[in-house]
XYZ file of C-alpha atoms in Angstrom:
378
model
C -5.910 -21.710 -1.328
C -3.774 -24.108 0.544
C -0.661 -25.174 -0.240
C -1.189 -28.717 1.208
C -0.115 -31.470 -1.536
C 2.146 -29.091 -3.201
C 6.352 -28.244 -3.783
C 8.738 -25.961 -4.558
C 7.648 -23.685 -7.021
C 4.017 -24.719 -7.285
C 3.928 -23.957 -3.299
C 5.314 -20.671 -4.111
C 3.050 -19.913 -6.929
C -0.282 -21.098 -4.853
C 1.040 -18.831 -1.583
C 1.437 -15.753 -4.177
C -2.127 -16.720 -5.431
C -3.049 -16.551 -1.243
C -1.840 -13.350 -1.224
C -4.139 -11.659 -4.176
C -7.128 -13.939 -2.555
C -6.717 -12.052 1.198
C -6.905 -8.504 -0.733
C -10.212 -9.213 -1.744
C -11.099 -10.853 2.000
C -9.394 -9.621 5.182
C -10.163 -12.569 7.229
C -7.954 -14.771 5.365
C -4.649 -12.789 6.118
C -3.749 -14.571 9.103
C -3.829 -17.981 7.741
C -1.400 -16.017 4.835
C 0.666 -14.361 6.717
C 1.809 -17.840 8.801
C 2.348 -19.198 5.510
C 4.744 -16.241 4.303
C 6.663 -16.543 7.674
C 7.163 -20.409 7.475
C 8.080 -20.090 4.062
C 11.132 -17.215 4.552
C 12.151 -19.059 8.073
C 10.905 -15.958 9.951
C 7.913 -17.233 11.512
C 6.150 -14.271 13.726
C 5.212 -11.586 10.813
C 3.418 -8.303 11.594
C 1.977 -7.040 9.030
C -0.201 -3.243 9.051
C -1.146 -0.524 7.956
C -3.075 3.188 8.481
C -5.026 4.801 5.962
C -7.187 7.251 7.799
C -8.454 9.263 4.216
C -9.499 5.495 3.191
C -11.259 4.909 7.093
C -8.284 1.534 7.327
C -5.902 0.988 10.381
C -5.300 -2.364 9.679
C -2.853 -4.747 12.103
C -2.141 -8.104 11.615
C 0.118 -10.652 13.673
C -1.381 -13.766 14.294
C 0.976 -15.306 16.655
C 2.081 -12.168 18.621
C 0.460 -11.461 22.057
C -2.923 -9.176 21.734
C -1.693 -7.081 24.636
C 1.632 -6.756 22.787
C 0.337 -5.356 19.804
C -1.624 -2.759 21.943
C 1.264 -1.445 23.362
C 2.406 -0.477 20.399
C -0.002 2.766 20.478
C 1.887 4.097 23.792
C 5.519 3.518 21.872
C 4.581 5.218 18.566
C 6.674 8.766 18.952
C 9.273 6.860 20.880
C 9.876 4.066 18.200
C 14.038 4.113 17.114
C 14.593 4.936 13.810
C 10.902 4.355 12.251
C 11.181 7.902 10.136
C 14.182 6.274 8.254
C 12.190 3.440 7.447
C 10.624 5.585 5.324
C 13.483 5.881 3.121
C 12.891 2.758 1.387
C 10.512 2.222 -1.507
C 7.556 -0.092 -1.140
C 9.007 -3.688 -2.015
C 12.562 -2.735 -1.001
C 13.181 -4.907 1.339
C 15.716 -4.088 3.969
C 16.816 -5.016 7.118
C 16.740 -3.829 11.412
C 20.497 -3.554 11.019
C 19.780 -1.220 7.340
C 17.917 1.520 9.552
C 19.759 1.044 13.372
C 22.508 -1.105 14.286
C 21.993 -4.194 16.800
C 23.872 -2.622 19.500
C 22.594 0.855 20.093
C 18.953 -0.934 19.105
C 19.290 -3.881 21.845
C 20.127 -0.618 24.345
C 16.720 1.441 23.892
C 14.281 0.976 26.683
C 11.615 0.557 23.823
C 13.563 -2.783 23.063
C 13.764 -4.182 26.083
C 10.107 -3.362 27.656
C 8.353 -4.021 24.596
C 10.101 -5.323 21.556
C 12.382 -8.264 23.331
C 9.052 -9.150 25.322
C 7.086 -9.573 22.141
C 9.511 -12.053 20.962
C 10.550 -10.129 17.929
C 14.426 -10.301 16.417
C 16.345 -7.267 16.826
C 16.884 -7.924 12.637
C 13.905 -8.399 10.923
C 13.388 -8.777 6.897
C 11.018 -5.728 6.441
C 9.601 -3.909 3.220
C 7.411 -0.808 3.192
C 3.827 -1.958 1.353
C 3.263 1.801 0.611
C 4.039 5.174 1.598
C 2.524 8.494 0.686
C 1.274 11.680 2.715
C -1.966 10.530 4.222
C -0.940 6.331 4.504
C 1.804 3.954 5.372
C 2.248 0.421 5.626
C 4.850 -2.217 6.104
C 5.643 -5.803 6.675
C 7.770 -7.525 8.684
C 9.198 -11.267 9.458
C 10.761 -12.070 12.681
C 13.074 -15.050 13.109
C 13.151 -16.776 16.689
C 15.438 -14.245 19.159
C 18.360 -16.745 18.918
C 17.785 -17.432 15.016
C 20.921 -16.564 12.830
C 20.513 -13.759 10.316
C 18.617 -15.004 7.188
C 19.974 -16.313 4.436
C 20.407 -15.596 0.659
C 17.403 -17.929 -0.522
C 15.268 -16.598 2.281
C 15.709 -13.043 1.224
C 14.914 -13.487 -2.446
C 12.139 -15.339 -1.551
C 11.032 -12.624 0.750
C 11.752 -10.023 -1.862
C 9.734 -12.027 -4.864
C 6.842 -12.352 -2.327
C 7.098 -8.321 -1.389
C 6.582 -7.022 -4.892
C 2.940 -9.225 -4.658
C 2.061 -7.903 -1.135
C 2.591 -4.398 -2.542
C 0.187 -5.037 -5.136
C -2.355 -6.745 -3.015
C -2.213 -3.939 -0.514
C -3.156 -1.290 -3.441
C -6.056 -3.443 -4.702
C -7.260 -3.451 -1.044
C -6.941 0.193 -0.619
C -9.049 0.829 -3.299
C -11.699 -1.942 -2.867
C -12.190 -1.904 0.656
C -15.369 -3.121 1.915
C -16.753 -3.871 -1.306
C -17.595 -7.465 -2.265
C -17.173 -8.028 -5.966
C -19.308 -11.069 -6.233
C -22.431 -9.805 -8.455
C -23.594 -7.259 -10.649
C -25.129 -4.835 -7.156
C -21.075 -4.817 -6.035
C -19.618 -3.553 -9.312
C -22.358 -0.803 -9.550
C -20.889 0.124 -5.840
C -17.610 0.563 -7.645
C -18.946 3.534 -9.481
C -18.697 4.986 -6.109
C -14.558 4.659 -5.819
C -12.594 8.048 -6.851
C -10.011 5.835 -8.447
C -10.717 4.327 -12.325
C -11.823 0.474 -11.863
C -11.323 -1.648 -14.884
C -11.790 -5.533 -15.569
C -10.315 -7.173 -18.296
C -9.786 -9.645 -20.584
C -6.528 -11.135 -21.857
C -6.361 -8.948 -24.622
C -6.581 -5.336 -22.497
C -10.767 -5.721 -23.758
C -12.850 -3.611 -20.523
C -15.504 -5.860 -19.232
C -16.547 -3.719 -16.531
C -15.643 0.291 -16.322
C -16.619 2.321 -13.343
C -17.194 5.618 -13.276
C -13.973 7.293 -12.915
C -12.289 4.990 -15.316
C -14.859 6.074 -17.970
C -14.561 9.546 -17.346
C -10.632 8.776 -18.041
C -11.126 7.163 -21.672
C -13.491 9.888 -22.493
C -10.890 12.644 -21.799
C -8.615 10.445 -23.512
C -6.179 12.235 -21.386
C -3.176 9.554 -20.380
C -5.351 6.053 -20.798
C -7.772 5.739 -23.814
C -9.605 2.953 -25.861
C -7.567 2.086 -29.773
C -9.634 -0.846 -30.973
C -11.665 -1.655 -28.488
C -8.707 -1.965 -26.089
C -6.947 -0.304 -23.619
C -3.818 1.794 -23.893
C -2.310 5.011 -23.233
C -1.905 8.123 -24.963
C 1.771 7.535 -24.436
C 2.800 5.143 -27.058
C 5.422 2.963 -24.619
C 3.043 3.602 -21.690
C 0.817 1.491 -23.633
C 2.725 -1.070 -24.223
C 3.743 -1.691 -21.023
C 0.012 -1.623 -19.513
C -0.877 -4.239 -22.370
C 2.144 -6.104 -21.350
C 1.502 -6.149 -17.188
C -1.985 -7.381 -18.523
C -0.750 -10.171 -20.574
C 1.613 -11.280 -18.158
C -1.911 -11.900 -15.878
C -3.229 -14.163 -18.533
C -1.232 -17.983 -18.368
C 0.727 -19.908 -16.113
C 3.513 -17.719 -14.054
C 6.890 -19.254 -15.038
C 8.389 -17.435 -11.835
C 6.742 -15.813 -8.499
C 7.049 -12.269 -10.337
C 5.333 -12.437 -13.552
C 1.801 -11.691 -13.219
C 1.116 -8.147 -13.029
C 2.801 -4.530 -11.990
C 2.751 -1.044 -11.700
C 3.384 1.273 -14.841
C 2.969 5.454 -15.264
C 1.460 6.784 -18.053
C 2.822 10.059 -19.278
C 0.057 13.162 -19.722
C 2.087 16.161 -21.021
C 2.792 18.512 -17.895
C 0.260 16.837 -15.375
C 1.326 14.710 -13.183
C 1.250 10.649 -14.573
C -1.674 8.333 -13.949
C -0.402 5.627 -11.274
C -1.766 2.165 -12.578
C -1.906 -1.060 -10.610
C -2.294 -3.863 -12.604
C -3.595 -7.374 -10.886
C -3.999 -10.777 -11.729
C -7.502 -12.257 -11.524
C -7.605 -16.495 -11.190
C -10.248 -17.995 -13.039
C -12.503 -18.868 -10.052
C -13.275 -15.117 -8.696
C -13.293 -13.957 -12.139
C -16.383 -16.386 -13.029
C -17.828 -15.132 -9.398
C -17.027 -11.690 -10.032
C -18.800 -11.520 -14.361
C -20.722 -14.757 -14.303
C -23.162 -13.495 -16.995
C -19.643 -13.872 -19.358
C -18.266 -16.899 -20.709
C -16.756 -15.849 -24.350
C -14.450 -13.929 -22.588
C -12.551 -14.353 -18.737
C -11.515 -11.594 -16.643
C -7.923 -11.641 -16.139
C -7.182 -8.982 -14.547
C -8.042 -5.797 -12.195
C -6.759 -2.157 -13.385
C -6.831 0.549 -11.207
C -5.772 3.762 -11.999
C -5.469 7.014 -9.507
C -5.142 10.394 -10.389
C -2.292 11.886 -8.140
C -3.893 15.324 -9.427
C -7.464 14.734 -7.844
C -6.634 12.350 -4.610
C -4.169 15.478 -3.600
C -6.998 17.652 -4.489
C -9.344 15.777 -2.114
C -6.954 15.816 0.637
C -6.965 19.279 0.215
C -10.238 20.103 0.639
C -10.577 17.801 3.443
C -7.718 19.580 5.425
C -9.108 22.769 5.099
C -12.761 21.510 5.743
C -11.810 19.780 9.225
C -9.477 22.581 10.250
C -10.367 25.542 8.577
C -6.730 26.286 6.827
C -6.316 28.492 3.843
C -4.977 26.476 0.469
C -1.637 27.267 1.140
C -1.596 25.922 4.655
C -3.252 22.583 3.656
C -0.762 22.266 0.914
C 2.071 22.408 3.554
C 0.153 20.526 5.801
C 0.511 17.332 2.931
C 4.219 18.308 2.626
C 4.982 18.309 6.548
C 3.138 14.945 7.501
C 6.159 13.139 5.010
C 8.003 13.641 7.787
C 11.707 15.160 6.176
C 11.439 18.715 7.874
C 10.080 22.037 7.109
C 13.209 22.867 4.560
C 12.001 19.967 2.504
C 8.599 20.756 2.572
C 9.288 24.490 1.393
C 11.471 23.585 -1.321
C 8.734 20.800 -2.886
C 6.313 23.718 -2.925
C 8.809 26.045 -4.316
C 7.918 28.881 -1.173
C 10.567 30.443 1.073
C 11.658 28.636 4.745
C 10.523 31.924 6.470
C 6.819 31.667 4.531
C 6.863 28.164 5.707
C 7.450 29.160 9.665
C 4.669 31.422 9.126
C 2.438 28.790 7.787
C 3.646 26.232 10.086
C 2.619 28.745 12.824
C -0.781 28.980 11.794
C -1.375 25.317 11.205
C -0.284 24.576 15.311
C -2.346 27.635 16.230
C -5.794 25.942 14.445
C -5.391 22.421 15.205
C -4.285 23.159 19.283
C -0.838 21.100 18.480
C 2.458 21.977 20.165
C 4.607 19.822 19.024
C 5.211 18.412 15.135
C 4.868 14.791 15.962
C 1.647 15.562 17.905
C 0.660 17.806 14.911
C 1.378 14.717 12.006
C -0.617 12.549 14.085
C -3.388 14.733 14.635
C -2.907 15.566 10.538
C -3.352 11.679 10.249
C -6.620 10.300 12.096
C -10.040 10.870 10.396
C-alpha cells in the first residue's frame, strides 16, 4: 500500500492496512516502519524482535547506521533499565523517562558510546510487541536529539497504531516463512502447532489446519454451533464473533478491525486467540477457488498448555534437565528473580537454589544473565 494521494484518516487507515500487509512479507517493513515514524514525528524507529523456539531474531531500523545496530550485541547485559521494560504489557506504550530518568540515563557510558552516537532521543515512544518466556519484542520511535518531547496527538496516534503492530507481530510469529498464496501453502499450515483458521464474515471456517481441527473436535474451549465458530464459553463466543465482524467493513477508527479475546476451558489454562483482518486482495490470492464467500479474517489460536509443554521437552532434550528443572528454567528466563519463580510454581526458595544449582552446573553458566541467554538461543 502507499499512502500517496491520501489524508487524514484514510492515510491512517491505509498505513494500519501496511502494517497487516508486512506480517505476511518481511521485506516490506522498512518502507512501513518510515511511514509509522513520519507519521508520530519520531522519524528513526527500531523495531525487533527474538524468538529463538520460532528460529526469528528479527531487527529492523532502516535509517540507523548498520554498524550501530551491531553494537547492540556487545551492550546487551549492560543495557540501563531494559528488565523494567518488561513491566509493560504489549501495546502499552510508555516512555525512556517511564523506565529511567533523562539525567542518570544521559550519564551511562552505554549512552554516550553507543546510544547518543546512533542518533537516538534519550525519550523515545516505545511499546513492548510481546513478551513471554522464550520471546520478546518491542518498538520504538526516536525524535531528532534536539526534538521536544512528543505531543498528545502524536502519542494517541502512536498508541492506536501499537495495538495493530501487536497483532501483526503474532500473525508473523505463527506464519513465518510460509507463503499463503495457493492451495500447496495452506496444506504447509497443517504443519504449525498453533490452530489456523480462515473465515468468512459470518465466523464460517474456510480453511482449518490441523491443530485448529483437532480443537473443534475436542470441543474443548472453541467449537463449531451452526456451522460457525464460537466458544464453549457463552461470552467468549461472542466476543470472537464480534473481533471477526469488526474485520468485515470499512474501519470507522484505526482500532476497529480485529483483537485478542480468551476463551474460558474449566480449570485449564484459556485458549489465547488472535483475531486479524484480511483485505479483499490477499484474501482472493490466498482462497481463489472461492467467490460465494470472502475471507475476512485470520484466527489463530495457541494452546498455552501445549507450547509450555514443548518448551519443556525441548529444555530437557538440549540440556538434559529433569521436569522440574526445565519448569524453573521457563520461570527464571522472565527475568523477576528466583523468589518469583518459586512462588509461580508453588515450590520452596531453598528447592529452587537447589534446582537453580543444577541448571548452572549442566549448561556450564556462571552467572544468571549468561544462563537466560544461553536458555534463549536455539
Amino acid at each position: 500500500m502507499s499512502g500517496g494521494g491520501l489524508s487524514g484518516e484514510d492515510k491512517v487507515l491505509d498505513l494500519v492496512g501496511s502494517i497487516y500487509d508486512a506480517a505476511l512479507d518481511a521485506q516490506l517493513w522498512p518502507g512501513v516502519l518510515n511511514r509509522i515514524g513520519d507519521a508520530v514525528g519520531g522519524p528513526q524507529v527500531v523495531f525487533g524482535f527474538y524468538d529463538p523456539a520460532n528460529g526469528i531474531v528479527s531487527m529492523h531500523a532502516p535509517r540507523t547506521d548498520p554498524d550501530i545496530l551491531r553494537s547492540f550485541d556487545d551492550w546487551t547485559s549492560n543495557i540501563p533499565a531494559l528488565p523494567c521494560t518488561g513491566n509493560y504489557r504489549p501495546g502499552e506504550v510508555f516512555t525512556g523517562a517511564d523506565v529511567i530518568s533523562r539525567d542518570e540515563f544521559t550519564s551511562t557510558a552505554f549512552y554516550n558510546e553507543l546510544w547518543r552516537r546512533g542518533g537516538f532521543s534519550a525519550d523515545p515512544l516505545v511499546t513492548n510487541l510481546f513478551a513471554d518466556s522464550a520471546a520478546s519484542g518491542h518498538i520504538a520511535s526516536h525524535g531528532p536529539l534536539n526534538q521536544s518531547q512528543f505531543d498528545a496527538s502524536q502519542k494517541r496516534l502512536f498508541a492506536a497504531l501499537a495495538q495493530h503492530l501487536v497483532r501483526a507481530v503474532a500473525l508473523q510469529r505463527r506464519v513465518y516463512h510460509l507463503t499463503i498464496a495457493n492451495e500447496r501453502a495452506l496444506t504447509g499450515l497443517d504443519g504449525l502447532q498453533q490452530g489456523f483458521l480462515l473465515v468468512d464474515a459470518e465466523a464460517r471456517p474456510l480453511f482449518v489446519n490441523r491443530a485448529a481441527r483437532a480443537l473443534l473436535d475436542s470441543r474443548d474451549g472453541l467449537r463449531l454451533e451452526a456451522g460457525a465458530l464460537s466458544a464453549s464459553d457463552a461470552d467468549g463466543g461472542r466476543a470472537l464473533r464480534r473481533l471477526i465482524k469488526s474485520c468485515a467493513g470499512d474501519a470507522s477508527t484505526v482500532t476497529a478491525s480485529g483483537g485478542e479475546v480468551a476463551l474460558a476451558r474449566g480449570t485449564r489454562l484459556p485458549l489465547d486467540v488472535v483475531v486479524t483482518p484480511v483485505k479483499q486482495e490477499k484474501a482472493t490470492a490466498i482462497i481463489p477457488w472461492t467467490f460465494s464467500q470472502r475471507a475476512v479474517a485470520i484466527v489463530l489460536v495457541s494452546d498455552p498448555e501445549t507450547e509450555i509443554q514443548a518448551r519443556v521437552e525441548d529444555l530437557r532434550e538440549r540440556f538434559g534437565f529433569t521436569p522440574a528443572e526445565a519448569a524453573f528454567a521457563l520461570e527464571i528466563v522472565k527475568g523477576d528473580g528466583r523468589q518469583a519463580a518459586a512462588d509461580r510454581l508453588g515450590i520452596t526458595v531453598g528447592t529452587a537454589r537447589s534446582h537453580l544449582s543444577s541448571i548452572f552446573d549442566k549448561t556450564g553458566s556462571r552467572r544468571q544473565a549468561e544462563l537466560v541467554r544461553l536458555l534463549l538461543r536455539k
